[in-house]
Each structure stands twice: as structure tokens, then as C-alpha cells.
Amino acid sequence: MTYMPADDERGGGIQVIARASSILNALGETPGGMSLGQIAKAVDLPRSTVQRIVNALAHADLVRADRPNGVMLGPTLLRLVAKVHTDVVAMVDSHLAELTKHLNETVALARGSGRELAMVHVLVAERDLRVVPRVGTTVPLHSTAGGKALLALESDRHVTELMGRTFERLTLRTVHSRSALLRELGSIRSAGVAYDEDETEVGIASVAMAVDTILGKYAVSVVLPTARLPAQRERIVASLQRCKDAMNSEIGKL
């Protein structure tokens, strides 16, 4: 005889899954770790309920509850996330390679990690004067074209909560106030493209577009010496748009 759970039992199971999902999402937004009280406030649940769900998630290694900084995402979940990144790279590598070949400039695929932009995949241009970012390195969201492109996908309220009011000024051209960043993000939303001209490092520029896919939000950036940007700007933007469209077709647009 097949066991069929009652409606209230099924409903309870769905509620637990929804609550666990909310907790995991909150932890994903705070990679430095959260206390049980902070989680409870973020997901609007009693602390005792959060404690029970966190214990269950920890048992499955989906979170780590024994960290000095509080509860963090666990190794099982991080392995799944890493596999998704690997799959995305495999799916879009040919489109990124075509972009690199067409422009003869370095192309980087990145995604957000807290207040940082993490390099997931880099294709380096075959020319003497080139920019070579390394996979795994992180740079601030507020100073990079890729970071600003990703921030422009979010609401101003979310950006403010994530980034705070003031930011590190890496060069004289770095955006270093909330109001200036929000103004620039408004322009990026209208234009669909973001720029970094000597904002992260003097002499280096990047042009980026965000790709919001069913497997996550990514930024595709063309990275080059600042001196080469003026003559190539329009060509880079058009080529990035074609690459973005191809990636959306390959992965699936959210």
C-alpha cells in the first residue's frame, strides 16, 4: 500500500523548505557569517525556529554552524555552487572566445561575492600590451564595470544595504559615495552597459554588461588599457551585446 501524506503534512513540509531556502539566501547575501539572531531578523522567524532549521541544514553540511563568525554556507552547498559555475563556463566559453578573438582584448566572466566581484573565467588577448586578470581574484563591485553592471540589476535599496554609505577610493576616479554610485547605476540601467575608466587601477579600463540567467547573475567584461578604449568603445559595446544575447540563448534568460 502506498503512503500518501495528508494535506497538512505536505503543507508543513513545503513551509520548512521555504524557510530553509530563506535562511540559505540570507547567508548567501552575507558571506562573512551571521548569528542566529541576525538570521532570525533577516527572515522574520523566531530564533528557536531558525535554530532547528540551521541544525538540520548543518547535519547535511549545507551550512556550517561552528564558525567563529557565526553560521555560514557549508561545503555541500558550496560544491554545488562551484559545479554550477563550472557548467556555466563550459556553456558560454565559445561565446567568450569569439568575443576575445573579435576584439583582440581580454574578456572576463565574473559574478558577485558580497561586496566583491569574483573572476570565474578569463580569456587573455594574444597581443603584447594586454591586461591579465587572474581567475579567483576579487575586486570591489563599486569600482569595476562588471561590479557596477551587476549592482544595476538590483534596487537602490538593496544596493544601499549591501554596499553601505562610503566606499574605498582606489584611485582619484573611484566612485566613493552612495549618492554618486546610485546616480551612476541609474545611467547604467538606462544604457545597459557599465564602464570603469581608471577607477580600479590607473591605466586600466573595462566595459561590461550583466547577464541575468536561470543559473545566476554574471558580468561579462572587456578589459583593456585605458588608452585603447576611446577608439574601440562603440565596437566593444556592440560586441558585448551580441555575446550577451548568445549567452542568454545558451543558458536561458531569467
Tab-separated table of C-alpha atoms in Angstrom:
chain	number	residue	atom	x	y	z
A	1	MET	CA	0.000	0.000	0.000
A	2	THR	CA	1.359	3.443	-0.953
A	3	TYR	CA	1.562	6.039	1.809
A	4	MET	CA	0.012	9.385	0.877
A	5	PRO	CA	0.807	12.250	3.269
A	6	ALA	CA	-2.103	14.350	4.480
A	7	ASP	CA	-2.560	17.846	3.111
A	8	ASP	CA	-1.429	19.487	6.356
A	9	GLU	CA	1.678	17.273	6.431
A	10	ARG	CA	2.560	18.212	2.850
A	11	GLY	CA	1.928	21.859	3.665
A	12	GLY	CA	4.213	21.653	6.690
A	13	GLY	CA	6.977	20.154	4.579
A	14	ILE	CA	6.659	22.907	1.989
A	15	GLN	CA	6.798	25.527	4.746
A	16	VAL	CA	10.013	24.061	6.179
A	17	ILE	CA	11.620	24.017	2.732
A	18	ALA	CA	10.585	27.625	2.124
A	19	ARG	CA	12.029	28.679	5.475
A	20	ALA	CA	15.270	26.790	4.854
A	21	SER	CA	15.525	28.458	1.454
A	22	SER	CA	15.083	31.895	3.058
A	23	ILE	CA	17.859	31.142	5.544
A	24	LEU	CA	20.238	29.939	2.825
A	25	ASN	CA	19.505	33.039	0.747
A	26	ALA	CA	20.221	35.276	3.744
A	27	LEU	CA	23.542	33.506	4.333
A	28	GLY	CA	24.384	33.836	0.649
A	29	GLU	CA	23.929	37.611	0.946
A	30	THR	CA	26.283	37.687	3.957
A	31	PRO	CA	29.315	35.508	3.149
A	32	GLY	CA	31.110	36.663	6.319
A	33	GLY	CA	28.651	34.728	8.509
A	34	MET	CA	25.560	35.550	10.596
A	35	SER	CA	24.457	34.907	14.166
A	36	LEU	CA	21.194	33.077	14.809
A	37	GLY	CA	19.664	36.364	15.935
A	38	GLN	CA	20.719	38.104	12.737
A	39	ILE	CA	19.269	35.287	10.643
A	40	ALA	CA	16.011	35.367	12.604
A	41	LYS	CA	15.681	39.098	11.974
A	42	ALA	CA	16.562	38.768	8.278
A	43	VAL	CA	13.983	36.034	7.582
A	44	ASP	CA	11.375	37.184	10.134
A	45	LEU	CA	11.242	33.923	12.077
A	46	PRO	CA	11.568	33.085	15.792
A	47	ARG	CA	15.131	32.352	16.859
A	48	SER	CA	14.110	28.887	18.084
A	49	THR	CA	12.726	28.030	14.631
A	50	VAL	CA	15.909	29.262	12.972
A	51	GLN	CA	17.960	27.161	15.418
A	52	ARG	CA	16.072	23.964	14.476
A	53	ILE	CA	16.373	24.572	10.728
A	54	VAL	CA	20.056	25.538	10.970
A	55	ASN	CA	20.769	22.336	12.921
A	56	ALA	CA	19.098	20.269	10.187
A	57	LEU	CA	20.995	22.120	7.439
A	58	ALA	CA	24.264	21.680	9.342
A	59	HIS	CA	23.640	17.933	9.629
A	60	ALA	CA	23.553	17.815	5.801
A	61	ASP	CA	26.655	20.072	5.544
A	62	LEU	CA	24.554	22.717	3.795
A	63	VAL	CA	25.665	25.220	6.446
A	64	ARG	CA	28.480	25.420	8.995
A	65	ALA	CA	27.199	26.420	12.420
A	66	ASP	CA	30.521	26.121	14.271
A	67	ARG	CA	32.359	29.079	12.727
A	68	PRO	CA	33.730	31.945	14.889
A	69	ASN	CA	31.795	34.438	12.745
A	70	GLY	CA	28.527	32.544	13.107
A	71	VAL	CA	26.565	30.446	10.617
A	72	MET	CA	27.956	30.245	7.068
A	73	LEU	CA	27.145	28.310	3.902
A	74	GLY	CA	28.504	24.783	4.132
A	75	PRO	CA	30.768	22.659	1.921
A	76	THR	CA	27.998	20.625	0.278
A	77	LEU	CA	26.207	23.738	-0.931
A	78	LEU	CA	29.459	25.414	-1.997
A	79	ARG	CA	30.399	22.345	-4.048
A	80	LEU	CA	27.037	22.535	-5.814
A	81	VAL	CA	27.553	26.251	-6.471
A	82	ALA	CA	31.050	25.592	-7.815
A	83	LYS	CA	29.648	22.931	-10.152
A	84	VAL	CA	27.076	25.405	-11.475
A	85	HIS	CA	29.881	27.895	-12.193
A	86	THR	CA	31.836	25.172	-13.993
A	87	ASP	CA	28.799	24.259	-16.072
A	88	VAL	CA	28.180	27.910	-16.957
A	89	VAL	CA	31.791	28.358	-18.076
A	90	ALA	CA	31.533	25.272	-20.289
A	91	MET	CA	28.280	26.538	-21.790
A	92	VAL	CA	29.498	30.041	-22.641
A	93	ASP	CA	33.215	29.523	-23.292
A	94	SER	CA	32.811	29.521	-27.079
A	95	HIS	CA	30.904	32.833	-26.973
A	96	LEU	CA	33.552	34.431	-24.766
A	97	ALA	CA	36.300	33.086	-27.024
A	98	GLU	CA	34.573	34.617	-30.042
A	99	LEU	CA	34.377	37.968	-28.227
A	100	THR	CA	38.084	37.838	-27.361
A	101	LYS	CA	39.022	36.909	-30.915
A	102	HIS	CA	36.814	39.584	-32.480
A	103	LEU	CA	38.108	42.432	-30.300
A	104	ASN	CA	41.605	41.091	-29.600
A	105	GLU	CA	41.125	42.175	-25.993
A	106	THR	CA	40.941	40.273	-22.699
A	107	VAL	CA	37.465	39.071	-21.669
A	108	ALA	CA	36.425	38.130	-18.130
A	109	LEU	CA	33.348	36.332	-16.786
A	110	ALA	CA	32.623	37.225	-13.162
A	111	ARG	CA	29.928	37.151	-10.524
A	112	GLY	CA	29.217	38.952	-7.279
A	113	SER	CA	30.525	37.710	-3.940
A	114	GLY	CA	29.335	40.012	-1.182
A	115	ARG	CA	30.767	43.457	-1.929
A	116	GLU	CA	33.337	41.981	-4.308
A	117	LEU	CA	33.425	40.845	-7.934
A	118	ALA	CA	34.963	37.368	-8.315
A	119	MET	CA	36.626	36.295	-11.559
A	120	VAL	CA	35.190	32.971	-12.715
A	121	HIS	CA	36.781	32.651	-16.175
A	122	VAL	CA	39.299	34.764	-18.095
A	123	LEU	CA	40.342	34.658	-21.747
A	124	VAL	CA	43.503	36.689	-22.351
A	125	ALA	CA	44.105	38.570	-25.597
A	126	GLU	CA	47.044	37.461	-27.734
A	127	ARG	CA	48.850	40.778	-28.030
A	128	ASP	CA	51.857	42.481	-26.482
A	129	LEU	CA	50.101	45.165	-24.397
A	130	ARG	CA	47.244	43.454	-22.581
A	131	VAL	CA	45.537	43.186	-19.213
A	132	VAL	CA	45.671	39.809	-17.442
A	133	PRO	CA	43.232	39.399	-14.504
A	134	ARG	CA	43.521	36.049	-12.738
A	135	VAL	CA	40.711	33.573	-12.087
A	136	GLY	CA	39.731	33.598	-8.419
A	137	THR	CA	40.818	37.163	-7.730
A	138	THR	CA	38.286	39.624	-6.354
A	139	VAL	CA	37.906	43.357	-6.890
A	140	PRO	CA	35.385	45.831	-5.420
A	141	LEU	CA	31.935	45.967	-7.001
A	142	HIS	CA	31.767	49.762	-6.846
A	143	SER	CA	34.943	50.421	-8.855
A	144	THR	CA	34.625	47.872	-11.651
A	145	ALA	CA	32.460	47.829	-14.760
A	146	GLY	CA	31.378	44.251	-14.066
A	147	GLY	CA	30.530	45.028	-10.464
A	148	LYS	CA	28.500	48.098	-11.355
A	149	ALA	CA	26.690	46.176	-14.108
A	150	LEU	CA	25.621	43.577	-11.527
A	151	LEU	CA	24.631	46.212	-8.961
A	152	ALA	CA	22.456	47.882	-11.603
A	153	LEU	CA	20.302	44.726	-11.666
A	154	GLU	CA	19.330	45.383	-8.040
A	155	SER	CA	17.102	48.002	-6.447
A	156	ASP	CA	18.665	51.109	-4.913
A	157	ARG	CA	17.531	49.874	-1.503
A	158	HIS	CA	19.303	46.549	-1.912
A	159	VAL	CA	22.449	48.294	-3.165
A	160	THR	CA	22.429	50.586	-0.120
A	161	GLU	CA	22.001	47.656	2.275
A	162	LEU	CA	24.813	45.722	0.603
A	163	MET	CA	27.317	48.499	-0.003
A	164	GLY	CA	26.748	50.969	2.840
A	165	ARG	CA	27.328	54.718	2.509
A	166	THR	CA	31.022	55.135	1.680
A	167	PHE	CA	33.490	53.005	-0.250
A	168	GLU	CA	37.226	52.585	-0.567
A	169	ARG	CA	38.738	55.038	-3.026
A	170	LEU	CA	41.287	53.075	-5.077
A	171	THR	CA	42.146	55.937	-7.450
A	172	LEU	CA	41.130	59.572	-7.827
A	173	ARG	CA	38.371	58.434	-10.223
A	174	THR	CA	36.804	55.792	-7.977
A	175	VAL	CA	33.157	56.340	-7.023
A	176	HIS	CA	33.320	56.769	-3.247
A	177	SER	CA	29.858	57.863	-2.086
A	178	ARG	CA	26.458	56.197	-2.082
A	179	SER	CA	24.750	59.069	-3.889
A	180	ALA	CA	27.314	59.077	-6.708
A	181	LEU	CA	27.089	55.303	-7.081
A	182	LEU	CA	23.287	55.325	-7.231
A	183	ARG	CA	23.345	58.058	-9.878
A	184	GLU	CA	25.747	56.024	-11.983
A	185	LEU	CA	23.675	52.861	-11.565
A	186	GLY	CA	20.652	54.747	-12.887
A	187	SER	CA	22.604	55.620	-16.022
A	188	ILE	CA	23.774	52.018	-16.379
A	189	ARG	CA	20.189	50.734	-16.184
A	190	SER	CA	19.215	53.121	-18.973
A	191	ALA	CA	22.203	52.393	-21.221
A	192	GLY	CA	22.586	48.691	-20.432
A	193	VAL	CA	26.371	48.987	-20.196
A	194	ALA	CA	28.847	49.900	-17.439
A	195	TYR	CA	32.335	51.410	-17.561
A	196	ASP	CA	35.435	51.535	-15.387
A	197	GLU	CA	37.984	54.063	-16.633
A	198	ASP	CA	40.981	54.199	-14.265
A	199	GLU	CA	38.668	53.588	-11.277
A	200	THR	CA	40.207	50.348	-10.013
A	201	GLU	CA	43.731	50.849	-11.327
A	202	VAL	CA	45.199	53.765	-13.248
A	203	GLY	CA	45.792	52.813	-16.871
A	204	ILE	CA	43.212	50.018	-16.962
A	205	ALA	CA	39.640	50.256	-18.253
A	206	SER	CA	36.770	47.819	-18.627
A	207	VAL	CA	33.373	47.736	-20.291
A	208	ALA	CA	30.751	45.295	-19.010
A	209	MET	CA	27.211	44.026	-19.321
A	210	ALA	CA	25.276	41.928	-16.815
A	211	VAL	CA	23.710	38.633	-17.884
A	212	ASP	CA	20.782	37.576	-15.669
A	213	THR	CA	20.367	33.842	-16.336
A	214	ILE	CA	18.448	30.977	-14.776
A	215	LEU	CA	21.806	29.790	-13.358
A	216	GLY	CA	22.689	33.107	-11.769
A	217	LYS	CA	23.792	36.657	-12.460
A	218	TYR	CA	27.075	37.115	-14.293
A	219	ALA	CA	29.022	40.026	-15.712
A	220	VAL	CA	30.933	39.858	-18.987
A	221	SER	CA	33.732	42.424	-19.154
A	222	VAL	CA	36.177	43.509	-21.821
A	223	VAL	CA	39.361	44.608	-20.037
A	224	LEU	CA	41.972	46.734	-21.804
A	225	PRO	CA	44.456	49.585	-21.383
A	226	THR	CA	42.567	52.858	-20.913
A	227	ALA	CA	44.373	54.427	-23.874
A	228	ARG	CA	42.715	51.963	-26.279
A	229	LEU	CA	39.142	52.497	-25.054
A	230	PRO	CA	38.081	55.704	-26.895
A	231	ALA	CA	38.702	54.298	-30.374
A	232	GLN	CA	37.044	50.950	-29.545
A	233	ARG	CA	34.142	51.996	-27.312
A	234	GLU	CA	31.267	51.580	-29.796
A	235	ARG	CA	32.690	48.362	-31.233
A	236	ILE	CA	33.125	46.883	-27.762
A	237	VAL	CA	29.557	47.732	-26.720
A	238	ALA	CA	28.074	46.201	-29.884
A	239	SER	CA	30.207	43.060	-29.499
A	240	LEU	CA	29.302	42.711	-25.823
A	241	GLN	CA	25.603	42.927	-26.675
A	242	ARG	CA	25.948	40.104	-29.215
A	243	CYS	CA	27.817	37.998	-26.653
A	244	LYS	CA	25.174	38.701	-24.001
A	245	ASP	CA	22.364	37.714	-26.372
A	246	ALA	CA	24.199	34.492	-27.250
A	247	MET	CA	24.703	33.650	-23.563
A	248	ASN	CA	21.040	34.249	-22.794
A	249	SER	CA	20.091	31.920	-25.639
A	250	GLU	CA	22.589	29.294	-24.439
A	251	ILE	CA	21.755	29.300	-20.727
A	252	GLY	CA	18.270	30.758	-20.536
A	253	LYS	CA	17.315	34.275	-19.521
A	254	LEU	CA	15.737	34.770	-16.103
